[in-house]
Amino acid sequence: MTNTFSAVDVIRHKRDGAELSAAEISWVLQAYTRGDVAEEQMAALAMAVYFNGMGPQELTNWTTSMVDSGKRMDFSSVPRPTVDKHSTGGVGDKITLPLVPIVAACGAAVPQLSGRGLGHTGGTLDKLEAIPGWRAHLSNDEILAVLTAVGGVICAAGEDLAPADRKLYALRDVTSTVESIPLIASSIMSKKIAEGTSALVLDVKTGAGAFMSDPERALELATTMVALGRDAGLRTRAVVTAMDVPLGRAVGNALEVAESVEVLAGGGPADVVELTLVLARHMLELVGIDADPHVAIRSGAAMDSWREMIRAQGGDPDAVLPSARHIDTIRADRDGMVTRCDALAIGRASWRLGAGRQRKEDPVSPTAGIEVLVKPGDLVRQGQGILRLHADDAVQLDSVADFLQAHQSAPITIGAETEIINRLPLVMETVEG
Ligand code: URA
C-alpha cells in the first residue's frame, strides 16, 4: 500500500475530536498490523479513541478494517446453520462448556473460537485443557471436520483471525485503554464476524466481577455490539447478565469442567443451568431451530455430543480430572445469613491460587481454584465451610487463605438473618438486532 496518510495526522485528528474517514482507518489498521505504524503511535490513537469515542459509521469502518486485517473462516459447507455465543467474561463463567454440546445436540453447528484467560476471569481453552489429551489448536480443516461431524467445536482462534485485534488488544492491556466501549465492541465483533458464524448471541456481564461493572455501560456495550452485527449482516442478539456473584459453585479450570459435566448429566447449580438454557434458547431461535435444549439434556443427547466433541479433539471424556495436592476450607466465623459473595474477590483469589495468568505466556494450573460453598441468602452456622481452596503449592494456598480470612479482604459477608440482600437478577436485559 502507498503511504497515503501519516500516523501523526491520524492521531491528531482523533485527538482533536474529528471522526476518522474510512480511508484513514483502513490505512492505520493495515499499517499497524504490518508493523509500519509504531506501537507508541497506536497507543496514542487508542487513548484518543478512549477519550473521544467513535461515531457509529466510524466504528463500523473500524470493525470492518479489523476483520480485513486477516482472513475470514468459511463454514458454508457445514450442513447445519451456524450460531455462536460470546461472553464478555466473568468469574465461574463456564457456560460455553455445556452450551456448545447442548446446542449441537439440538441441530445447530457451533464454531466456538475461544481465547485464554487473562486476569481474574478464566479462559475457556484453559478450562478444557484440564481434560487429559484435549487439544486446543486445530488446523482450519480439522475445525471444519469436527464442526461437521459433531456440530460443535471449541478451539483456539488461528493467528490470521483479525490479527489487528490481536496486536491492539495486547497493547490496550498495557496502556490502560481496555475499558472503552468502541474498542471493546470492535475487538469482540471483528473476531466473531471474521469467524463467519451466521448468528451470534452475546452475554454481556455486569456487576462487581465483570469488567463492565456498571449496568448502564454494559447495556451500551450490548447495544453497540448488536448494531455492529447488524451492519455486518450477522444476526445478533445480546443479553446483559449478572456477574456480582460467581456463577455456580466452581471457579478454576478442572473444577469448572467437572461442574459443566454435572449440568450435562442433568444436575449442576441452578444459576448455571438457567443461564445455559436461556442462551441456548436464544441461539436456537436465531437460526430458526424449534428444539427444547432441556430435552437435549434429559435425553442424554447433549452428553453424547460433549463426549464426541472432547474425543474428536484428542481428549478422554472418561479420564479422571486432575485434582489439587492441597485443599483448605475457610469457615464462617459466626452464625447468620450470607449477604455478599464478591465475584471479583473470589476471581482474584482463584487467580492467585494459580488458576489464572498474569502475562499471556504464563502457564495456568489445571487444578487450582475455589469452590464457593454458600451464596447470598444462605443461612450459615459458625464453623461451617464457606469456601474450599484448591492449590498445588502449599505456600500459595496458606497465603491466599490468610488473605481471605482477614476481615477487610473477606469475599463473603455474613450478616443478620433479617438483612435485605441486593442482588442483580440473573438476566437483566435483552437487546434484539
Ligand atoms: N474481550 C475482547 O475480545 N476484547 C476486548 O476488548 C475486551 C474483551
Short mmCIF file of C-alpha atoms and ligand atoms in Angstrom, two decimals:
data_model
loop_
_atom_site.label_atom_id
_atom_site.label_comp_id
_atom_site.label_asym_id
_atom_site.label_seq_id
_atom_site.Cartn_x
_atom_site.Cartn_y
_atom_site.Cartn_z
CA MET A 1 0.00 0.00 0.00
CA THR A 2 1.22 3.54 -0.70
CA ASN A 3 1.97 5.78 2.21
CA THR A 4 -1.32 7.70 1.82
CA PHE A 5 -1.54 9.04 5.36
CA SER A 6 0.72 9.86 8.22
CA ALA A 7 0.12 8.23 11.60
CA VAL A 8 0.78 11.58 13.30
CA ASP A 9 -2.05 13.23 11.31
CA VAL A 10 -4.47 10.39 12.05
CA ILE A 11 -3.67 10.60 15.78
CA ARG A 12 -4.08 14.40 15.73
CA HIS A 13 -7.48 14.15 14.02
CA LYS A 14 -8.76 11.74 16.62
CA ARG A 15 -7.17 13.67 19.49
CA ASP A 16 -8.95 16.84 18.31
CA GLY A 17 -12.33 15.12 18.22
CA ALA A 18 -12.73 14.51 14.47
CA GLU A 19 -14.30 11.36 13.03
CA LEU A 20 -11.70 9.37 11.11
CA SER A 21 -12.54 8.63 7.47
CA ALA A 22 -12.88 5.06 6.19
CA ALA A 23 -9.61 5.53 4.26
CA GLU A 24 -7.71 6.78 7.33
CA ILE A 25 -8.99 3.86 9.43
CA SER A 26 -8.20 1.25 6.81
CA TRP A 27 -4.72 2.67 6.32
CA VAL A 28 -3.82 2.94 10.01
CA LEU A 29 -5.04 -0.55 10.93
CA GLN A 30 -3.38 -2.28 7.97
CA ALA A 31 -0.14 -0.34 8.53
CA TYR A 32 -0.20 -1.18 12.24
CA THR A 33 -0.74 -4.89 11.51
CA ARG A 34 2.25 -4.84 9.11
CA GLY A 35 4.38 -3.06 11.73
CA ASP A 36 4.58 0.24 9.79
CA VAL A 37 2.73 2.18 12.49
CA ALA A 38 4.69 2.04 15.75
CA GLU A 39 3.24 0.65 19.00
CA GLU A 40 3.56 4.07 20.67
CA GLN A 41 1.60 5.69 17.85
CA MET A 42 -1.17 3.09 18.12
CA ALA A 43 -1.16 3.56 21.91
CA ALA A 44 -1.72 7.29 21.41
CA LEU A 45 -4.53 6.62 18.94
CA ALA A 46 -6.18 4.12 21.32
CA MET A 47 -6.02 6.73 24.09
CA ALA A 48 -7.56 9.36 21.76
CA VAL A 49 -10.40 6.90 20.99
CA TYR A 50 -10.73 6.17 24.72
CA PHE A 51 -11.34 9.86 25.45
CA ASN A 52 -13.27 10.91 22.32
CA GLY A 53 -15.22 7.76 21.42
CA MET A 54 -16.28 6.95 17.86
CA GLY A 55 -19.33 7.76 15.76
CA PRO A 56 -21.49 4.81 14.56
CA GLN A 57 -20.19 4.85 10.96
CA GLU A 58 -16.62 5.37 12.14
CA LEU A 59 -16.95 2.35 14.45
CA THR A 60 -18.43 0.18 11.69
CA ASN A 61 -15.50 1.14 9.43
CA TRP A 62 -13.01 0.43 12.22
CA THR A 63 -14.54 -3.02 12.83
CA THR A 64 -14.58 -3.84 9.10
CA SER A 65 -10.90 -2.91 8.82
CA MET A 66 -10.07 -5.12 11.81
CA VAL A 67 -11.83 -8.03 10.07
CA ASP A 68 -9.99 -7.22 6.82
CA SER A 69 -6.62 -7.29 8.59
CA GLY A 70 -6.82 -11.12 8.39
CA LYS A 71 -8.73 -13.98 6.80
CA ARG A 72 -12.38 -14.93 7.23
CA MET A 73 -13.32 -18.50 8.09
CA ASP A 74 -15.78 -20.16 5.72
CA PHE A 75 -18.36 -22.54 7.17
CA SER A 76 -20.66 -22.52 4.13
CA SER A 77 -20.04 -26.25 3.58
CA VAL A 78 -21.38 -27.15 7.05
CA PRO A 79 -24.84 -28.65 6.52
CA ARG A 80 -26.35 -27.08 9.68
CA PRO A 81 -26.97 -23.39 10.49
CA THR A 82 -24.03 -21.90 12.41
CA VAL A 83 -24.54 -19.94 15.62
CA ASP A 84 -22.07 -18.87 18.26
CA LYS A 85 -22.05 -17.28 21.70
CA HIS A 86 -19.60 -14.83 23.21
CA SER A 87 -19.37 -13.83 26.84
CA THR A 88 -17.51 -10.74 27.99
CA GLY A 89 -16.16 -12.89 30.80
CA GLY A 90 -16.87 -13.48 34.44
CA VAL A 91 -15.92 -15.49 37.48
CA GLY A 92 -17.05 -19.13 37.26
CA ASP A 93 -18.40 -18.50 33.75
CA LYS A 94 -18.10 -22.00 32.30
CA ILE A 95 -21.34 -21.71 30.31
CA THR A 96 -19.65 -22.33 26.92
CA LEU A 97 -18.74 -25.87 28.02
CA PRO A 98 -22.27 -27.27 28.47
CA LEU A 99 -23.83 -24.82 25.99
CA VAL A 100 -21.95 -25.89 22.85
CA PRO A 101 -22.87 -29.61 23.05
CA ILE A 102 -26.47 -28.79 24.05
CA VAL A 103 -26.98 -26.51 21.04
CA ALA A 104 -25.18 -29.02 18.79
CA ALA A 105 -27.48 -31.79 20.05
CA CYS A 106 -30.44 -29.59 19.04
CA GLY A 107 -29.27 -29.46 15.41
CA ALA A 108 -27.18 -26.27 15.07
CA ALA A 109 -23.43 -26.04 14.46
CA VAL A 110 -21.42 -24.01 16.99
CA PRO A 111 -17.96 -22.81 15.85
CA GLN A 112 -16.60 -21.52 19.14
CA LEU A 113 -13.18 -19.97 18.54
CA SER A 114 -12.08 -19.01 22.03
CA GLY A 115 -9.31 -17.30 23.91
CA ARG A 116 -7.40 -17.82 27.09
CA GLY A 117 -8.00 -16.16 30.42
CA LEU A 118 -6.19 -13.00 31.39
CA GLY A 119 -6.56 -11.50 34.85
CA HIS A 120 -9.29 -12.65 37.21
CA THR A 121 -11.65 -14.24 34.63
CA GLY A 122 -10.85 -17.72 33.34
CA GLY A 123 -10.46 -18.71 29.69
CA THR A 124 -12.47 -21.48 28.04
CA LEU A 125 -9.37 -23.10 26.49
CA ASP A 126 -7.57 -23.18 29.85
CA LYS A 127 -10.58 -24.96 31.35
CA LEU A 128 -10.80 -27.62 28.64
CA GLU A 129 -7.05 -28.22 28.74
CA ALA A 130 -7.63 -29.72 32.21
CA ILE A 131 -9.04 -32.75 30.33
CA PRO A 132 -6.17 -35.18 29.64
CA GLY A 133 -5.21 -35.20 25.95
CA TRP A 134 -7.55 -32.42 24.81
CA ARG A 135 -6.06 -30.19 22.09
CA ALA A 136 -6.98 -26.50 21.70
CA HIS A 137 -5.03 -25.92 18.48
CA LEU A 138 -6.66 -27.32 15.36
CA SER A 139 -5.98 -26.60 11.69
CA ASN A 140 -8.78 -24.97 9.70
CA ASP A 141 -9.50 -28.35 8.06
CA GLU A 142 -9.76 -30.01 11.49
CA ILE A 143 -12.12 -27.27 12.75
CA LEU A 144 -14.38 -27.83 9.75
CA ALA A 145 -14.25 -31.62 10.15
CA VAL A 146 -15.17 -31.55 13.89
CA LEU A 147 -17.90 -28.97 13.30
CA THR A 148 -19.41 -31.02 10.50
CA ALA A 149 -19.19 -34.36 12.33
CA VAL A 150 -20.19 -33.27 15.84
CA GLY A 151 -21.98 -29.94 15.40
CA GLY A 152 -19.71 -28.15 17.85
CA VAL A 153 -16.05 -27.28 18.17
CA ILE A 154 -14.28 -25.24 20.86
CA CYS A 155 -10.73 -24.34 19.87
CA ALA A 156 -8.13 -21.60 19.68
CA ALA A 157 -8.63 -18.87 17.09
CA GLY A 158 -5.94 -19.01 14.38
CA GLU A 159 -3.23 -16.35 14.05
CA ASP A 160 -4.88 -14.94 10.93
CA LEU A 161 -8.26 -14.21 12.55
CA ALA A 162 -8.39 -10.40 12.96
CA PRO A 163 -4.62 -10.02 13.60
CA ALA A 164 -5.05 -6.25 14.08
CA ASP A 165 -7.12 -7.04 17.17
CA ARG A 166 -4.55 -9.49 18.49
CA LYS A 167 -1.88 -6.77 18.46
CA LEU A 168 -4.16 -3.98 19.58
CA TYR A 169 -5.69 -5.93 22.46
CA ALA A 170 -2.23 -6.73 23.86
CA LEU A 171 -1.31 -3.05 23.54
CA ARG A 172 -4.55 -1.86 25.20
CA ASP A 173 -3.89 -4.24 28.06
CA VAL A 174 -0.64 -2.43 28.94
CA THR A 175 -1.77 1.15 28.15
CA SER A 176 -4.97 1.24 30.24
CA THR A 177 -7.21 1.55 27.18
CA VAL A 178 -9.22 -1.66 27.56
CA GLU A 179 -12.31 -0.04 29.10
CA SER A 180 -13.53 1.82 26.01
CA ILE A 181 -16.90 0.78 24.57
CA PRO A 182 -15.94 1.30 20.88
CA LEU A 183 -12.61 -0.51 21.36
CA ILE A 184 -14.20 -3.45 23.21
CA ALA A 185 -17.15 -3.70 20.80
CA SER A 186 -14.94 -3.64 17.69
CA SER A 187 -12.47 -6.09 19.26
CA ILE A 188 -15.13 -8.69 20.06
CA MET A 189 -17.23 -8.22 16.93
CA SER A 190 -14.31 -8.22 14.48
CA LYS A 191 -13.34 -11.71 15.69
CA LYS A 192 -16.91 -13.01 15.53
CA ILE A 193 -17.53 -11.51 12.06
CA ALA A 194 -14.23 -12.97 10.78
CA GLU A 195 -15.17 -16.33 12.30
CA GLY A 196 -18.02 -16.49 9.79
CA THR A 197 -20.86 -17.65 12.07
CA SER A 198 -24.32 -16.81 10.68
CA ALA A 199 -25.78 -15.83 14.08
CA LEU A 200 -24.42 -14.72 17.42
CA VAL A 201 -25.65 -14.39 20.99
CA LEU A 202 -23.67 -12.06 23.23
CA ASP A 203 -23.63 -12.46 27.00
CA VAL A 204 -22.57 -9.08 28.37
CA LYS A 205 -21.70 -9.40 32.03
CA THR A 206 -22.21 -6.66 34.58
CA GLY A 207 -21.66 -6.30 38.34
CA ALA A 208 -18.57 -6.44 40.55
CA GLY A 209 -16.90 -9.40 38.81
CA ALA A 210 -17.38 -8.06 35.24
CA PHE A 211 -15.08 -5.61 33.55
CA MET A 212 -18.19 -3.53 32.69
CA SER A 213 -19.41 -3.31 36.28
CA ASP A 214 -21.94 -0.51 35.66
CA PRO A 215 -25.21 -1.98 34.20
CA GLU A 216 -25.85 1.13 32.05
CA ARG A 217 -22.42 0.88 30.42
CA ALA A 218 -22.96 -2.87 29.93
CA LEU A 219 -26.24 -2.12 28.13
CA GLU A 220 -24.50 0.47 25.96
CA LEU A 221 -21.81 -2.10 25.08
CA ALA A 222 -24.52 -4.68 24.25
CA THR A 223 -26.40 -2.20 22.02
CA THR A 224 -23.19 -1.13 20.27
CA MET A 225 -22.19 -4.74 19.50
CA VAL A 226 -25.68 -5.68 18.28
CA ALA A 227 -25.57 -2.68 15.88
CA LEU A 228 -22.14 -3.78 14.58
CA GLY A 229 -23.51 -7.29 14.00
CA ARG A 230 -26.48 -5.88 12.08
CA ASP A 231 -24.18 -3.73 9.90
CA ALA A 232 -22.12 -6.84 9.06
CA GLY A 233 -25.20 -8.94 8.18
CA LEU A 234 -24.72 -11.13 11.26
CA ARG A 235 -27.94 -11.96 13.16
CA THR A 236 -27.02 -10.80 16.65
CA ARG A 237 -28.82 -10.67 19.98
CA ALA A 238 -27.37 -9.68 23.36
CA VAL A 239 -28.33 -10.39 26.93
CA VAL A 240 -26.98 -8.40 29.85
CA THR A 241 -26.48 -10.77 32.79
CA ALA A 242 -25.38 -10.53 36.42
CA MET A 243 -21.78 -11.06 37.48
CA ASP A 244 -21.94 -9.67 41.02
CA VAL A 245 -21.71 -13.20 42.43
CA PRO A 246 -19.70 -16.08 40.83
CA LEU A 247 -21.68 -18.34 38.51
CA GLY A 248 -22.23 -21.74 40.08
CA ARG A 249 -20.01 -23.21 42.76
CA ALA A 250 -16.81 -23.92 40.84
CA VAL A 251 -14.13 -21.33 39.99
CA GLY A 252 -10.96 -22.76 38.41
CA ASN A 253 -10.18 -24.91 35.41
CA ALA A 254 -10.74 -28.61 36.27
CA LEU A 255 -13.35 -27.67 38.88
CA GLU A 256 -15.37 -25.85 36.20
CA VAL A 257 -15.11 -28.77 33.76
CA ALA A 258 -16.50 -31.08 36.46
CA GLU A 259 -19.40 -28.70 37.13
CA SER A 260 -20.16 -28.44 33.38
CA VAL A 261 -20.33 -32.23 33.12
CA GLU A 262 -22.77 -32.21 36.08
CA VAL A 263 -25.01 -29.83 34.09
CA LEU A 264 -24.87 -32.12 31.04
CA ALA A 265 -25.79 -35.04 33.31
CA GLY A 266 -28.95 -33.20 34.39
CA GLY A 267 -27.67 -31.70 37.67
CA GLY A 268 -25.47 -28.71 38.44
CA PRO A 269 -26.13 -25.41 40.19
CA ALA A 270 -29.45 -23.70 39.34
CA ASP A 271 -27.89 -20.45 38.04
CA VAL A 272 -25.54 -22.27 35.64
CA VAL A 273 -28.42 -24.41 34.34
CA GLU A 274 -30.71 -21.38 33.95
CA LEU A 275 -28.20 -19.24 32.07
CA THR A 276 -27.16 -22.14 29.83
CA LEU A 277 -30.78 -22.77 28.86
CA VAL A 278 -31.54 -19.05 28.32
CA LEU A 279 -28.56 -18.69 25.98
CA ALA A 280 -29.30 -21.99 24.19
CA ARG A 281 -32.89 -20.90 23.53
CA HIS A 282 -31.73 -17.56 22.07
CA MET A 283 -29.18 -19.32 19.85
CA LEU A 284 -31.69 -21.83 18.52
CA GLU A 285 -34.32 -19.14 17.96
CA LEU A 286 -31.88 -17.01 15.94
CA VAL A 287 -31.29 -19.86 13.49
CA GLY A 288 -34.93 -20.99 13.40
CA ILE A 289 -34.50 -24.35 15.17
CA ASP A 290 -37.55 -25.33 17.18
CA ALA A 291 -35.98 -27.64 19.79
CA ASP A 292 -36.02 -27.66 23.58
CA PRO A 293 -32.47 -27.61 24.99
CA HIS A 294 -33.75 -29.05 28.25
CA VAL A 295 -34.90 -32.16 26.39
CA ALA A 296 -31.41 -32.49 24.88
CA ILE A 297 -30.03 -32.67 28.43
CA ARG A 298 -32.68 -35.07 29.73
CA SER A 299 -32.36 -37.47 26.78
CA GLY A 300 -28.58 -37.69 27.14
CA ALA A 301 -28.08 -36.31 23.59
CA ALA A 302 -26.15 -33.27 24.90
CA MET A 303 -23.82 -35.52 26.93
CA ASP A 304 -23.24 -37.67 23.83
CA SER A 305 -22.29 -34.53 21.84
CA TRP A 306 -19.91 -33.47 24.62
CA ARG A 307 -18.16 -36.84 24.65
CA GLU A 308 -17.86 -36.86 20.86
CA MET A 309 -16.53 -33.29 20.82
CA ILE A 310 -13.91 -34.00 23.51
CA ARG A 311 -12.81 -37.22 21.75
CA ALA A 312 -12.60 -35.50 18.35
CA GLN A 313 -10.01 -33.13 19.87
CA GLY A 314 -7.88 -35.88 21.42
CA GLY A 315 -9.40 -35.72 24.91
CA ASP A 316 -10.64 -38.60 27.01
CA PRO A 317 -14.13 -37.81 28.34
CA ASP A 318 -13.80 -40.71 30.81
CA ALA A 319 -10.44 -39.66 32.24
CA VAL A 320 -10.34 -38.65 35.88
CA LEU A 321 -9.78 -34.89 36.06
CA PRO A 322 -6.62 -33.78 37.86
CA SER A 323 -7.07 -32.67 41.45
CA ALA A 324 -5.04 -30.32 43.63
CA ARG A 325 -2.43 -31.58 46.09
CA HIS A 326 -3.65 -29.23 48.83
CA ILE A 327 -7.18 -28.27 49.87
CA ASP A 328 -8.16 -25.92 52.68
CA THR A 329 -11.57 -24.79 53.87
CA ILE A 330 -12.47 -21.28 55.02
CA ARG A 331 -15.17 -21.40 57.68
CA ALA A 332 -17.89 -19.00 58.84
CA ASP A 333 -16.79 -17.02 61.90
CA ARG A 334 -20.38 -16.56 63.14
CA ASP A 335 -23.97 -17.68 62.69
CA GLY A 336 -26.05 -15.61 60.27
CA MET A 337 -27.03 -15.12 56.65
CA VAL A 338 -24.67 -14.65 53.71
CA THR A 339 -25.33 -11.11 52.46
CA ARG A 340 -22.48 -10.71 49.94
CA CYS A 341 -20.34 -13.06 47.86
CA ASP A 342 -17.96 -10.90 45.86
CA ALA A 343 -17.21 -12.33 42.40
CA LEU A 344 -14.19 -10.08 41.82
CA ALA A 345 -12.53 -11.01 45.13
CA ILE A 346 -13.14 -14.73 44.52
CA GLY A 347 -11.88 -14.47 40.92
CA ARG A 348 -8.71 -12.74 42.11
CA ALA A 349 -8.15 -15.30 44.88
CA SER A 350 -8.57 -18.19 42.44
CA TRP A 351 -6.11 -16.47 40.12
CA ARG A 352 -3.61 -16.13 42.98
CA LEU A 353 -4.01 -19.83 43.74
CA GLY A 354 -2.70 -20.47 40.20
CA ALA A 355 -5.88 -20.80 38.09
CA GLY A 356 -5.15 -17.67 36.03
CA ARG A 357 -2.18 -15.95 34.45
CA GLN A 358 -0.57 -12.55 34.85
CA ARG A 359 1.13 -12.43 31.43
CA LYS A 360 -0.26 -14.14 28.37
CA GLU A 361 2.67 -16.55 28.10
CA ASP A 362 2.31 -17.79 31.72
CA PRO A 363 1.10 -21.39 32.31
CA VAL A 364 -2.03 -21.96 34.40
CA SER A 365 -2.66 -24.68 36.95
CA PRO A 366 -5.46 -27.04 35.84
CA THR A 367 -6.27 -27.94 39.44
CA ALA A 368 -6.18 -24.62 41.33
CA GLY A 369 -9.41 -22.85 42.18
CA ILE A 370 -12.16 -22.26 44.67
CA GLU A 371 -15.42 -23.99 45.48
CA VAL A 372 -17.97 -21.42 46.59
CA LEU A 373 -19.97 -23.32 49.17
CA VAL A 374 -22.51 -20.61 50.05
CA LYS A 375 -24.36 -17.85 48.18
CA PRO A 376 -26.24 -14.71 49.30
CA GLY A 377 -29.39 -15.66 51.17
CA ASP A 378 -27.95 -18.90 52.60
CA LEU A 379 -28.09 -19.34 56.37
CA VAL A 380 -24.80 -20.47 57.90
CA ARG A 381 -23.62 -21.68 61.29
CA GLN A 382 -20.31 -20.73 62.87
CA GLY A 383 -17.63 -23.20 61.72
CA GLN A 384 -19.48 -24.20 58.54
CA GLY A 385 -17.34 -24.30 55.37
CA ILE A 386 -17.98 -21.30 53.09
CA LEU A 387 -15.08 -21.55 50.59
CA ARG A 388 -12.88 -24.51 49.68
CA LEU A 389 -9.49 -23.56 48.25
CA HIS A 390 -7.54 -25.86 45.90
CA ALA A 391 -3.84 -25.41 45.02
CA ASP A 392 -0.74 -27.44 44.22
CA ASP A 393 1.52 -25.09 46.14
CA ALA A 394 1.01 -25.22 49.92
CA VAL A 395 2.69 -21.84 50.50
CA GLN A 396 0.44 -20.16 47.93
CA LEU A 397 -2.60 -21.84 49.49
CA ASP A 398 -1.72 -20.62 53.01
CA SER A 399 -1.05 -17.09 51.82
CA VAL A 400 -4.40 -16.87 49.95
CA ALA A 401 -6.25 -18.46 52.91
CA ASP A 402 -4.72 -15.91 55.33
CA PHE A 403 -5.63 -13.07 52.99
CA LEU A 404 -9.25 -14.24 52.62
CA GLN A 405 -9.62 -14.66 56.38
CA ALA A 406 -8.51 -11.08 57.07
CA HIS A 407 -11.67 -9.10 57.69
CA GLN A 408 -11.28 -6.35 55.07
CA SER A 409 -10.47 -8.78 52.26
CA ALA A 410 -13.14 -11.39 53.04
CA PRO A 411 -15.14 -12.05 49.85
CA ILE A 412 -18.12 -13.38 51.83
CA THR A 413 -20.01 -11.25 54.31
CA ILE A 414 -22.22 -12.83 56.96
CA GLY A 415 -24.90 -10.54 58.35
CA ALA A 416 -28.10 -10.74 60.33
CA GLU A 417 -30.75 -13.20 59.16
CA THR A 418 -33.17 -10.30 58.71
CA GLU A 419 -30.92 -8.24 56.43
CA ILE A 420 -32.21 -7.27 52.96
CA ILE A 421 -29.95 -8.54 50.18
CA ASN A 422 -29.40 -6.56 46.99
CA ARG A 423 -28.67 -8.98 44.16
CA LEU A 424 -28.83 -8.33 40.45
CA PRO A 425 -31.34 -10.52 38.59
CA LEU A 426 -29.51 -13.20 36.56
CA VAL A 427 -30.84 -11.96 33.18
CA MET A 428 -31.21 -8.18 33.23
CA GLU A 429 -31.83 -7.07 29.62
CA THR A 430 -32.21 -8.50 26.14
CA VAL A 431 -31.13 -6.43 23.12
CA GLU A 432 -32.51 -7.51 19.75
CA GLY A 433 -30.71 -6.93 16.47
N1 URA B 1 -12.64 -9.22 25.01
C1 URA B 1 -12.15 -8.95 23.79
O1 URA B 1 -12.04 -9.83 22.94
N2 URA B 1 -11.80 -7.69 23.53
C2 URA B 1 -11.92 -6.68 24.42
O2 URA B 1 -11.60 -5.55 24.11
C3 URA B 1 -12.42 -6.98 25.70
C4 URA B 1 -12.79 -8.28 25.96
#
